[in-house]
Every structure is written in structure tokens, then in C-alpha cells.
């Protein structure tokens, strides 16, 4: 038997140990205690986050599968659906970025094909310390190569992503991967161990001692002590995963397959107890039957190992040899390890001898919820300062050049060129525009996918930041011509035991939920990663939103690049007097100060409706939302992408730097043939959106005259060629330095 | 034209090639699994697709070149059937000795995916008949091991016998070093065997063959083969 002291060593609290005693009516043995320790870790149980996550709207007529499965699934019409999920692999990537990021992508891909869907796209969202820092550079290059090599070898295109550098992520980078798959409605498979007497099988790679207690490792802060532990790391094998994917997709066509579950965190134990709990059943298994690649593995090691590229499959009794035949074709093993029972117990044998027995549902869902204390961080008030005292800079051209030279704004081509973006021959809009667009072969349809997150706004104001990230992800789909359908979230926060961190978490979730409700975009899957802490403080609160939208006619997609000289350039929405939270303040003037831009969600909805309608009507040549760096950077990006320029005069009562670099929300820049302007104006009026002409597309230079009462108060005038040079090379120069 | 698309273990570009032959060209097309065999007369075109067979373990293409299906491919090669290797398929052809030389890791040690410019060096082949010699085209490149290498004697032979088919170039057709993202000798991106029936290409023409994907420069590779096969040995102009 294993007592309270042992439980503590494994990371279980007194309350949790008492709960185990209550559930079992006896002391657990060492194996059982290990099972509880991994399953009741934050990573597996979401014990800190569950009560808060209940606020997410998760319903909608388009939702075919909401949270609680391996991935969420949303209807895109014509009997087709999209499976999607975001997941983090932050702690492993902090230690060994190549394998950490690679196995993160691998786990994500498994979650998608586990549902029966064929993965068609990968995206990623990456956060590192500033590139001046040697270790940050090492983590950045390693993670990019790792995530790239894995996806590339699998032949799944990486179609989008984002990279952001800030020293809050210096010790604890964030590596979030998203996978999207396509499936027919009638082919969806769920992770259920249904049907008493059915066979439980492990398929894929053999089990070793890698990744022991990986889930628990992810549920604590990184420290110098655990940086020395090699054991929680897993190693990826994309070739095996490719074979596993093909074998599973072939297997899942069979009507005698009952359920499938990826063996991710906490391996055999999580997949067995979760599938059993979902079906209200139990599972009896013999650990000796699990195929192993190391000698003398103990029962608890086999149960909690996180060896990669394995799946749990439940099939109707009598079809075990059929499973084996399919896996043999793909040079993989498949072994029966147990049976579905009706008593709700996860019963573990070793060579026929009982070694552990616990209620499956208590492992899967019984972790006592933790009510964390929440406190508004004091820094939030200190960051609201009077910005009017900041002098207006004389040389606005220089500011624009400095902004375009920031790794956070500059081209990320150096990153995404390392990803195969075109395998599968469905990528219509590649990385570097607002969102990726993919066609669906055999239909007229397309989907657009975005992934966004902005920890800095959330740091300044978690509630507004939470709203903003959903709005931005949706805006990126809308400007691509797609109607947003559903989202998946990756919530990356610090240590939830700190009341200030928990406050950030609660408020971000509140903001996300609010935006989801108003924009009618349900949350269908997600992941929470806590304990992302550096030496001195937590990372910026960083919710990542992955979103999918649909285009009824993929040919109507839109991109941000200007198309034609002479097109009129207009602003949908209004320029606001908001300088707080801007990149300009933070990174050029070194003023970390809010308030973060406010988001009027009703206005946002109208702007998006108007933009989508205008694209669908074919009025528009290009569309781009205004974001980090403000209006000037957005115009510059459209110029650089097209190698065309812009000339315009803007009358304003704002400071010129606020107008050019402020990051007020709910603004979209459209370019269109002038003859379409009156139709657009009428449409905007009907919807209740302001349209103002900014200028015209004209080759050569980016030229903006800012005027106040007929007086010129600011000038941007720069050859497109020179800003292109800066924007293209900012990251490359820093990495190669 | 009867097309075969080989599925090596771990190959991922098979579906893309199948799609072009079957849906875009409208030709009868079959997958051939690497554990199967076929007879030379079964197919007119045999495609070895791209995409990390065996995870690129050991050397890209090295393990796939030892697959059972390779015996059938060798027979088809002897029977003068058209064989097209793309990306990893090119590497398999090199490893199988059907084409001379080898590939190294890209000069910057990184995977490189981008649309880049190529010059068609020889249009008198079954694969390039619909291009003009010297024509500059744009194709998608997506590889980590695209850095073609051979000893100087082999390079000399390729050059004198006109067996270099595609080279990296700038948009004006200049074969400059800066236009070559992988570091291959002589900017080589594609070569053909001395009999002229086996082509290996580093870029992916199958990814650039449809309007919706923004580039159709690659389609003429497939159409050239179709014309060659259907038109009875008529080679390009």
C-alpha cells in the first residue's frame, strides 16, 4: 500500500488523497496512486480550469461535436465537416525545442485522425523571448525545425501561423499547434468503450519508458531541477505516425470499430479510463500484453508511459484479426490488451494477476475541483498613464521603418518557408496573408483558417484582450471571404495558484465567451496550459484562438494585397483616439502602457458583416484588417504584398501618431474599383458602418498626408521598395547575426 | 494513358499525383502499393511521388529504393516506359541507380518551401515537349534534401548530352547562384537518363497545375507526357 507521503511525492494534495481513500474505501497501492497522480494532474483533469471553462458557449446548429472529445467537429454543409483542435507543448519545448515542438504537432494530428478525419492542414502559434537572447534564438530555431520536420514528413501542409517575440516568454516559450481535418458526417468516430465484451487493443508503436509523468511535469513550473530530468520528454517518429494515420483511417471505415482514442498524455491509463467513462463502462486489461520496447517494465510504467504514435482501439469481439491484418499492411503492431466490462472499473492485471482496480470514472472525471483565489493584479492600474504627455515624433517615416523592422511585425517568411505549405494541393491562400484558404476537392467550397493570440493586450486588460483575440481571428477569416463557424482555443497562462494569474485566466475566458456569444462562434475544443512561468514572473496571459470559416464558393476568396493601380482604398470603421497598448508605444518608445484598445462587439459584428457581404458581392479587390502597428503598417503590408503603392490624404482630429500607429479595433481596409464605391456605401449605410475614402492604389511609394483643418500635420512618404527590404529581412538579419 | 502512382511506405504526395492524372488529365490512374508488383505493359506512365517515404530516415529515398515494387519499376524502365520521380521520387530514382548522382541536405540546412523560377533546358523529351527551350517557368519547391550533387565527370556528361532538364534561375532566366535556394551543382533541379524515359525533378509540377492554386506552369509536364504517349512518339519542338 502507498500512503500519504508517497502521494505527496507524486504531486497529489491532502484533499486529493482523502478523496482517493473515499472512492476506493481503502488505501491505494503504488500503481493506483500513480494512475491518480497523472490523471488528476492539471494537464489531464483541468481541475483548476473546469469551472471557468463552463462559461464558454459551446452550442450551435453547426456543432457536430463540442468539447470533451479528441477534437471538435463543425458542419460545413454538403455532408462534410471539419475537425479541429489546438494544443500546447510548452514545457517540453522549453527543454528540447526540436522534439518538444515535433511531438506537439504529432499529438495534435492524432487527435484529428482519431475522429476519423483526414488531417488537411496544420497551423502553429509560437512565442519566444527576444531574438537578442541566445537561448531564445536556440528555442525559436529548434521549435520551428521540429514542428516543420514532423508536419513535412507527414505530408500535411502547414498553412498558417504566427510568431511573437517578447521577453515574458524567454524561459518558457509557448508552442501551440493546430490541426484541421475533413470528414463526412456519417464517418465520425468517437472515443467510447461501448459494448460489454468488446475488445480493447493497443495499436502502433511499442511502449517504452519515455515521457513518464509528462502530464504531471506539464502541471508544474519549470525549474532548474526539472530541466535536468530527461524522463518526461517524448521523441517523435513522424514516419510511424504517417503509417499509423493511414492504418487508422483505413480501420475507421469499418463498421465494427466501436471507439478510438489517441494515447497522448498519460498513455494507456488516460485512454482506457476516458473511453470507459464516456460509455459508462469499465475495462479489464493485462499490462503484460502491451507490446513493449524496454525490458522489465513495471505495471505503473506501462500504464503512464507517454511513448508516442500509439492509439487505443475498441472493436467488436471477433474482429481482432481484422485489425491486425490492417496494421500489418502498414507495418505496425496491434495487440488485444483487454475487454470492455459492465462494472465501471478499470481493472489492471499483470500476467493474469490482479495488480490494481479503480473506478474508471473517478480517474477520468473525479479530480476534486480546485477553487482558486482570484485577485486583480496591482500592475493593471499602474499601466494606465496619461499618454498626452508623450511628444509627437517629427519623423513619422522613421517610425514606420522601425515598426516594419520589428520581428513581431516583419515578414515571417523565414519561418514558414521551412514548412511545406502546398502538399495536398489544396492551399489556395498560403501563409503571409490574413488567413489560410483551402479548397475542398470535389466541391465548390473552401475553408479559411486563422490562428491568433495577443498576450500583450491580455496583459494590459485580460477581459478586453480576450474579446479582441476572438474578434481578430474572426476578422481574419472575414477579410478572406469566409463566414466564421467555430473556434478552438489554446489557453496559456502562468501558475493558477497565484491569484493574479487566476484573475487573468478568468477575465480572458469571460472576454472570449462574450465575443463568442455576440459573433455566434461556439468553442468546440481546446486546451489549457498553466504554470508557464519564467524565473521572475508569468508569461503574458496568452489565449490562442484557432478559427475555421467556410466559403460557399472558394473562387471568391480575398487577400490583403492591392490588385490594381487606380483602385480606391477605403476604411470600414472609424479611427479612434487610442494609442495605449500599441506596438509603437511598447517597442519604439519603450512605454509599456495601456489602456488596451476597447472592443465594441456590436460594432465589430457590423463591420464584419459588411466586409463579408462586400466580398461575396464581388465589390472588393483586397481586404486587410488593421492590427498591430495600426493603419500605416496595414497599408504598408498591402503595398509590400502587391509591390504596388498607395497615395492618400486623411483628415483627422487625432494626433498624427495615434492616427497612423494607434491600434483601435474594428477597422478593415478595402481596395476596390471606384465604380463599386457607391454600392459599397449603400451596403455600409444599411448595415450601419462608416466608410471613408483613404486614397488610391498607385505604384511606387506609400504616401500618406495627415491633415487637420486643411493643415498637414504628418507625412509618410517612402518608396515601397525600401520598406519591402526592411520588412523582408528583419528576422533573417537578427537570426544570422 | 494508363498511369500508376506508387505508394511507398510513408509517401505523402501520392494523392496529389493521382489527382492530376485522374481528375485533371482524365486518364485511367491506379495506385500501386510498395508491396505489390506490376508488369511493364500495365502502365504507360509511372510516377514516383514526393513526400518523405520512410520518414527520410537513413538517406531520403534509400529505404524506398529497396521496396519490392522497385523490381517492377526497373522492368518498366528497361521497357522504355515513362517514369517520373518528383521530390522524394527523384531521390528514390537516384538511390535506385536509375539516375546518376545524389542529393545532399540544402545549403542552409533547412527545409525550403516556396514558388521559385526554373529554366527549361531541354524541351526535346517526352516530359517537356510542350515547353520551349529556355522558357522560364515557376514551380513550387518543397524539400530539405534538394541539393543535387555528382562527380565532375557525371556533371560533364549531363551537360554535353543535354540531360539537364530544369535549372534554378532568376525571373529573367539567369541561372545565378542567388536563384538557387538548395545549393545544387550547376543549379540543377531536374535530370533525365541517357535513354530519355526517366525524369527526376526536385520541384512539384503537380502542385502548380490548377488555376485555383494560382499557378498552372506545371501542368504542361503532364500534358507533354500525355501527348507523347497518345501521339505516338512525337517529341517536342
Coordinates of N, CA and C in Angstrom, one line a residue, chain B residues 19 29 46 51 76 81 117 125 136 150 156 206 222 226:
Chain B
X19 N -4.5 12.8 -58.3 CA -5.5 13.8 -58.6 C -5.2 14.4 -60.0
X29 N -6.1 5.9 -63.9 CA -4.9 6.0 -62.9 C -5.1 5.0 -61.8
X46 N 4.6 5.9 -65.1 CA 4.8 5.5 -63.7 C 5.3 6.7 -62.9
X51 N 7.4 13.3 -51.0 CA 6.9 13.2 -49.7 C 7.4 12.2 -48.8
X76 N 10.0 -1.8 -66.0 CA 9.3 -0.8 -66.8 C 10.4 0.1 -67.4
X81 N 9.3 2.6 -70.6 CA 8.1 3.3 -70.1 C 8.5 4.6 -69.5
X117 N 11.7 30.1 -59.6 CA 11.8 30.1 -61.1 C 12.8 29.0 -61.6
X125 N 12.1 16.1 -74.9 CA 11.9 14.9 -74.1 C 10.4 14.6 -74.0
X136 N 11.2 30.3 -69.1 CA 11.3 30.4 -67.6 C 9.9 30.1 -67.0
X150 N 26.9 15.5 -58.0 CA 27.5 14.4 -58.7 C 29.0 14.7 -58.9
X156 N 29.7 16.7 -66.3 CA 30.1 17.0 -67.6 C 29.3 16.2 -68.7
X206 N 3.0 19.0 -60.0 CA 1.6 18.6 -59.7 C 1.0 19.6 -58.7
X222 N 2.7 17.2 -67.4 CA 1.8 16.0 -67.6 C 1.2 16.0 -68.9
X226 N 1.4 13.0 -71.8 CA 0.1 12.6 -72.5 C 0.3 12.6 -74.0

